[in-house]
Coordinates of C-alpha atoms in Angstrom, one line a residue:
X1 CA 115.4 154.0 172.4
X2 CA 115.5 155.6 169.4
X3 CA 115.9 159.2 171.1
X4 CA 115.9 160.9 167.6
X5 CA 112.1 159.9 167.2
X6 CA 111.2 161.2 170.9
X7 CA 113.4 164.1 171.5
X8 CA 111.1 167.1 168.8
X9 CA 108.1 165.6 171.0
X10 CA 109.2 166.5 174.4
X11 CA 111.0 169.4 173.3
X12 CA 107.1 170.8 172.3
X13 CA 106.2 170.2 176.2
X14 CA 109.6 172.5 177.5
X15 CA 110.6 169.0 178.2
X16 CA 114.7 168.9 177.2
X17 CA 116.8 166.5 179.0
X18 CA 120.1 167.5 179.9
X19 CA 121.5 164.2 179.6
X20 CA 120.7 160.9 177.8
X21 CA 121.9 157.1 176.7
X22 CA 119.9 156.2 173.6
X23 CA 120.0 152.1 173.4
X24 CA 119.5 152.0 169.9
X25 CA 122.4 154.4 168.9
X26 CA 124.2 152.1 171.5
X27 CA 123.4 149.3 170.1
X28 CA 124.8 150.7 166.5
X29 CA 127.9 151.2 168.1
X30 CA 128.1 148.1 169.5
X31 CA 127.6 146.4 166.5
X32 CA 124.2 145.0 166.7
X33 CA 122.4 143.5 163.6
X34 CA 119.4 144.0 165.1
X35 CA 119.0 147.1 166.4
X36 CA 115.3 147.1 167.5
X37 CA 114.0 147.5 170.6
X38 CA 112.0 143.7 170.9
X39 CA 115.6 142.5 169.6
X40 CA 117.9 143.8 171.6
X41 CA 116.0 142.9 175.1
X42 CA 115.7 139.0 173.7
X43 CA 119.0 138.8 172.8
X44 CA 120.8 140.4 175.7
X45 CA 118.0 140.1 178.7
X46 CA 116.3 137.1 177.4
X47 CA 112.8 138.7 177.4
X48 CA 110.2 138.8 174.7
X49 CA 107.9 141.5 174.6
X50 CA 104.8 141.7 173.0
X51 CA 104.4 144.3 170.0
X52 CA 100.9 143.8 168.8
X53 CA 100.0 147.2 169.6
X54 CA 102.9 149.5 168.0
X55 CA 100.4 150.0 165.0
X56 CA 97.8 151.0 166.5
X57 CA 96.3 154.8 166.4
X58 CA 97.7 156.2 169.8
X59 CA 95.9 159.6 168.9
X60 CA 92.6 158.0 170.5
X61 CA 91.5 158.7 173.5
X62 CA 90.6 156.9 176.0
X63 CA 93.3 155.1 176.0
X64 CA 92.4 151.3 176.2
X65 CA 93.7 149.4 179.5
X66 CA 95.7 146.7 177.3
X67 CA 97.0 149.8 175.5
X68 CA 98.1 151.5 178.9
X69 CA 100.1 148.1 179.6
X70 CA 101.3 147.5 176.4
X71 CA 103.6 151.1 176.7
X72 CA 104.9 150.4 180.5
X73 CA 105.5 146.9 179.7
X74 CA 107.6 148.3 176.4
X75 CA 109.8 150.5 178.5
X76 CA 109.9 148.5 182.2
X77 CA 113.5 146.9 181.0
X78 CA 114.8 149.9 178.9
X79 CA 117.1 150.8 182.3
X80 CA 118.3 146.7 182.5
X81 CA 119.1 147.0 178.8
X82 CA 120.7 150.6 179.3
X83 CA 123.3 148.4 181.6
X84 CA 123.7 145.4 179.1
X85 CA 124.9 148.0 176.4
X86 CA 127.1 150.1 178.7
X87 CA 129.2 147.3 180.5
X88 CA 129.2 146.4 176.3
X89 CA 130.3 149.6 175.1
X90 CA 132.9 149.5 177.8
X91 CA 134.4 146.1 176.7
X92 CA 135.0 147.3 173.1
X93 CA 136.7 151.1 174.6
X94 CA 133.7 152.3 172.6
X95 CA 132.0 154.3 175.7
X96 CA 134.1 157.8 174.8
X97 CA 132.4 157.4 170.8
X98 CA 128.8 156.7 172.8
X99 CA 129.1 159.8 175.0
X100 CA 130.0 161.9 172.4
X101 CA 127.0 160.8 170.9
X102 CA 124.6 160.9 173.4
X103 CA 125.7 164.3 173.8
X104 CA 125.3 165.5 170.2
X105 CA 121.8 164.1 170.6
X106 CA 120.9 166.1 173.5
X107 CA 122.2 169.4 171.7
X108 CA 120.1 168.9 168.5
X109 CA 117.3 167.6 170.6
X110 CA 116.7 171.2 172.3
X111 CA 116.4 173.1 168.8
X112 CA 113.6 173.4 167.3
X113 CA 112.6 171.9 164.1
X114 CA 113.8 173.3 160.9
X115 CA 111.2 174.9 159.2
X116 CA 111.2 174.1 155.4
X117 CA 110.2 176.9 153.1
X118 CA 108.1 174.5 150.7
X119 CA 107.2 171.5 152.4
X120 CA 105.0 170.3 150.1
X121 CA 108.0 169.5 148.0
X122 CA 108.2 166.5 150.5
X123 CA 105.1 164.8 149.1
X124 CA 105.7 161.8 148.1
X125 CA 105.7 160.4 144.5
X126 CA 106.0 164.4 143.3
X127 CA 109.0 163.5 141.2
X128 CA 107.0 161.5 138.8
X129 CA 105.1 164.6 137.8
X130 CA 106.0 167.2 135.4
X131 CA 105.4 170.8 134.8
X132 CA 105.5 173.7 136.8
X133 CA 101.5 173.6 136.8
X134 CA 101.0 170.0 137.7
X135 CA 103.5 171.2 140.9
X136 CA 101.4 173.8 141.3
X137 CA 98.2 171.5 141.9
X138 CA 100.7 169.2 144.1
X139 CA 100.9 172.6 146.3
X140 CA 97.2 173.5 146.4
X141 CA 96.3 169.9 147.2
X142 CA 98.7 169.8 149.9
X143 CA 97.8 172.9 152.3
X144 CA 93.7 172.0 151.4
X145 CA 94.9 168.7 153.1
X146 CA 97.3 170.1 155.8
X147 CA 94.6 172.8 156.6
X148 CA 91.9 169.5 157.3
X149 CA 94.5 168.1 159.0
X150 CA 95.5 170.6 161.5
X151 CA 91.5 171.3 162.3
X152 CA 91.0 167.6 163.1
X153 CA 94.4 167.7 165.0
X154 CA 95.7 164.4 162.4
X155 CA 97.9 163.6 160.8
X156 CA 98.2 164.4 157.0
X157 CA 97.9 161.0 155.7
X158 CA 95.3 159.9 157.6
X159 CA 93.1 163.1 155.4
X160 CA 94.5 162.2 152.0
X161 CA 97.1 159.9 151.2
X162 CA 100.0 161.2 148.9
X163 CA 99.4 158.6 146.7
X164 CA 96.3 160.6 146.1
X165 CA 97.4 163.6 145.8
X166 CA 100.1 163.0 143.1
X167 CA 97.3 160.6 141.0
X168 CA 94.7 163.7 141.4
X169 CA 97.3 166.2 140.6
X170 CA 98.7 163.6 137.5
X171 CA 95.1 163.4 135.7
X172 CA 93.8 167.0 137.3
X173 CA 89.8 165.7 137.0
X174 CA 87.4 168.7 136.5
X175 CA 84.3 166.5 138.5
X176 CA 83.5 164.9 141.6
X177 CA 82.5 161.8 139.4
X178 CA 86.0 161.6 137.6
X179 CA 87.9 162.8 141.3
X180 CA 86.0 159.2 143.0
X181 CA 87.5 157.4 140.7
X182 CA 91.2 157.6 141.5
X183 CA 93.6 155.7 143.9
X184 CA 93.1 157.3 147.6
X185 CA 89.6 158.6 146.7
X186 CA 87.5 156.0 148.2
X187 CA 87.0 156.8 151.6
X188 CA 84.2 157.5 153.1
X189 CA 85.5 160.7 154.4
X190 CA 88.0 161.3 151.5
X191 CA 84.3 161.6 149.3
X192 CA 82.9 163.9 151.7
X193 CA 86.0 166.6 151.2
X194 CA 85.5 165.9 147.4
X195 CA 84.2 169.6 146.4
X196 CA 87.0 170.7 148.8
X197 CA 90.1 168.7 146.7
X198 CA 88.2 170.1 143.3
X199 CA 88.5 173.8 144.9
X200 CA 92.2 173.1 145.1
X201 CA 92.5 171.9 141.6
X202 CA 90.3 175.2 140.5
X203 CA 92.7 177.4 142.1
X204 CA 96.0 175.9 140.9
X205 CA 94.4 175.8 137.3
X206 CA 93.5 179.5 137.6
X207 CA 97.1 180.8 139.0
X208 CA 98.8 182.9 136.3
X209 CA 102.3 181.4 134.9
X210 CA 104.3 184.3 136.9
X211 CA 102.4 182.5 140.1
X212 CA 103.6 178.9 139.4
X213 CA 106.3 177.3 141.8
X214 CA 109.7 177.4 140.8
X215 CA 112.5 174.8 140.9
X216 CA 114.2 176.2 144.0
X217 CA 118.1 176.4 143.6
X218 CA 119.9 172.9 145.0
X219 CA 122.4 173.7 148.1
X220 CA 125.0 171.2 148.3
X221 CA 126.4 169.0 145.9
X222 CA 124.2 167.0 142.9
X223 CA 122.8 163.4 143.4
X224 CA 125.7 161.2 143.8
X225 CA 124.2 159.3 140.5
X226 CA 125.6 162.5 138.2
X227 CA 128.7 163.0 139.8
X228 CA 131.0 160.9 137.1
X229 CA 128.9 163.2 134.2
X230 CA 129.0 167.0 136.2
X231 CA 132.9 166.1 137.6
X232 CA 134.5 162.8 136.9
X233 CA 137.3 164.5 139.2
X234 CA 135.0 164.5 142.5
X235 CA 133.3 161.5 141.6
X236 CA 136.7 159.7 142.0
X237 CA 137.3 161.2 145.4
X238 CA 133.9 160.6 146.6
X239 CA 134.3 156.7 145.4
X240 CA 137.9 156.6 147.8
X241 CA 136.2 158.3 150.5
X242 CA 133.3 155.8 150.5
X243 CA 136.1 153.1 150.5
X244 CA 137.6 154.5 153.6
X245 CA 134.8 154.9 155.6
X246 CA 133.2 151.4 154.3
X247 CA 136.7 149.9 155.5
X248 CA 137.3 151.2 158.8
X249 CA 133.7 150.7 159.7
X250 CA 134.2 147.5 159.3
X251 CA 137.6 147.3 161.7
X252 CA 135.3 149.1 164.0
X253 CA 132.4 147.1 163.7
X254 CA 130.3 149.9 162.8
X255 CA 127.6 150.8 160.7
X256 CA 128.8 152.9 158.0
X257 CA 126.2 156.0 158.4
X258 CA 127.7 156.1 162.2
X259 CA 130.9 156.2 161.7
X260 CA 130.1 159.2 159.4
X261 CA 127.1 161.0 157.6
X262 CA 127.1 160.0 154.0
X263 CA 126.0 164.0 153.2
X264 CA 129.6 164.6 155.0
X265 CA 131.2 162.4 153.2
X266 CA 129.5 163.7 149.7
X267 CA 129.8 167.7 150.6
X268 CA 133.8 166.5 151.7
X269 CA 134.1 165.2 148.7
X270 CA 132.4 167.6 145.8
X271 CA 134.3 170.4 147.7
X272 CA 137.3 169.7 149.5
X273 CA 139.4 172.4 151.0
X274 CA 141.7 174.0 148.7
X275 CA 144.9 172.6 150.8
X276 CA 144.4 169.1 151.8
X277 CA 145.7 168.4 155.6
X278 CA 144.8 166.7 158.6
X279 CA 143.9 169.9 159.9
X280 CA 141.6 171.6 157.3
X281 CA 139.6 168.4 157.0
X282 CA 139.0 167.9 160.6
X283 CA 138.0 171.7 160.5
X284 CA 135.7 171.0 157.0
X285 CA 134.1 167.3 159.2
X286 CA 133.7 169.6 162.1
X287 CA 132.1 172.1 161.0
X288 CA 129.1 169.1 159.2
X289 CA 129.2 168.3 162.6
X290 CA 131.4 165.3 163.3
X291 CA 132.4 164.3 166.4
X292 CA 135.9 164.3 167.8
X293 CA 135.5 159.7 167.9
X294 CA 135.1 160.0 164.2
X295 CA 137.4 162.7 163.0
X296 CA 140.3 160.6 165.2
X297 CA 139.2 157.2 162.9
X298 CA 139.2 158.9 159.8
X299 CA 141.2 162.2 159.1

């Protein structure tokens, strides 16, 4: 369920499944509402299962017994509601569109994950700051924290929130006394890392300007939100393409986003090949990766 979510875990262990039926892409397809796991087996098995545990910290070990029966319980029907959505699938001719996914997800399930070049561009909240030095105390911040975060063997947020790092990186404080204060500071073992989050500041305040981050160069086309200032030409074809795939998602019964990507649709429409056939836009969809379902409903 959810295969997308599982698939870069198992593919650390060597573990890379050759074939797969994902019940929550199924369920997409199908036409489901409600798409989540508890949701699905109540509607279409009649069960209710018990999700008081999904929050909890599953990096601690031991494991607690209720724990232990909490995740076989989750997954003892996931094979009874595998069948539910296939005889499903099957009554609306959709089980070609499923396989087709299914197989996708098994092919981008055995790469590994892309490696960003900055990933501390990711943090969230960054876009409220501005200046190439306050960016780079966003940077410094991060890899103290990631640094932490990889000793402990945790996960980022659970060191420093990002909240924290934008707010320290926002009013850059020069003391521990001034650091405390701020949102995501509080901690008891947030305080103890405090001279640790001012060495960070220290060393982004000492870089020289040639050593500041740069705004790196956007691939693809602009946020759809500037489209009708930067080309009032694309923006109208990206506004007919969105009404296409809005329409026959709904003949379909589809979500929208599974019927096609919206970056598809978007790198379709800022650059569409220069002569417009059936042909060269299946080949421009295919190549974004679109399955053969999808080009057949839409080309």
């Amino acid at each position: 369920h959810a295969a997308s979510q599982d698939l870069p875990c198992l593919a650390e262990l060597g573990l890379r499944p050759r074939r797969l039926f994902d019940t929550e892409l199924a369920a997409r397809l199908a036409g489901f509402e409600r798409v989540g796991l508890a949701a699905l087996t109540e509607q279409l098995l009649g069960f209710t299962l018990e999700k008081h545990h999904s929050a909890a910290d599953w990096s601690s070990r031991p494991l607690p017994e209720s724990w232990l029966t909490y995740a076989a319980l989750d997954v003892e029907l996931l094979t009874e509601l595998r069948d539910a959505l296939d005889a499903e699938l099957h009554r609306q001719g959709k089980s070609q569109w499923a396989a087709e996914e299914f197989a996708a997800l098994v092919r981008s399930g055995a790469r590994p994950p892309r490696v960003r070049a900055e990933p501390w561009r990711r943090t969230s909240g960054i876009h409220r700051l501005r200046g190439a030095r306050a960016q780079a105390r966003v940077r410094s911040l991060w890899y103290a924290r990631d640094q932490i975060a990889a000793r402990r063997d945790a996960a980022p947020g659970r060191v420093l929130p990002d909240s924290a790092i934008v707010a320290a990186a926002e009013l850059d404080p020069k003391d521990e006394q001034t650091l405390l204060t701020l949102p995501g500071f509080g901690g008891r073992s947030v305080r103890r890392l405090a001279r640790t989050w001012l060495s960070a500041l220290d060393d982004a305040r000492r870089l020289p300007d040639e050593e500041l981050p740069v705004n790196p160069t956007v691939e693809g086309p602009p946020p759809p939100h500037r489209w009708a200032e930067r080309d009032p030409v694309a923006a109208g074809r990206l506004a007919r393409c969105r009404e296409v795939v809005v329409r026959i998602a709904g003949e379909h019964t589809l979500p929208p986003e599974n019927l096609i990507t919206p970056d598809s649709v978007r790198r379709l429409a800022w650059q569409p090949p220069e002569e417009i056939t059936e042909q060269t836009v299946a080949e421009v969809l295919r190549g974004f990766g679109a399955r053969e379902w999808q080009l057949t409903l839409l080309v």
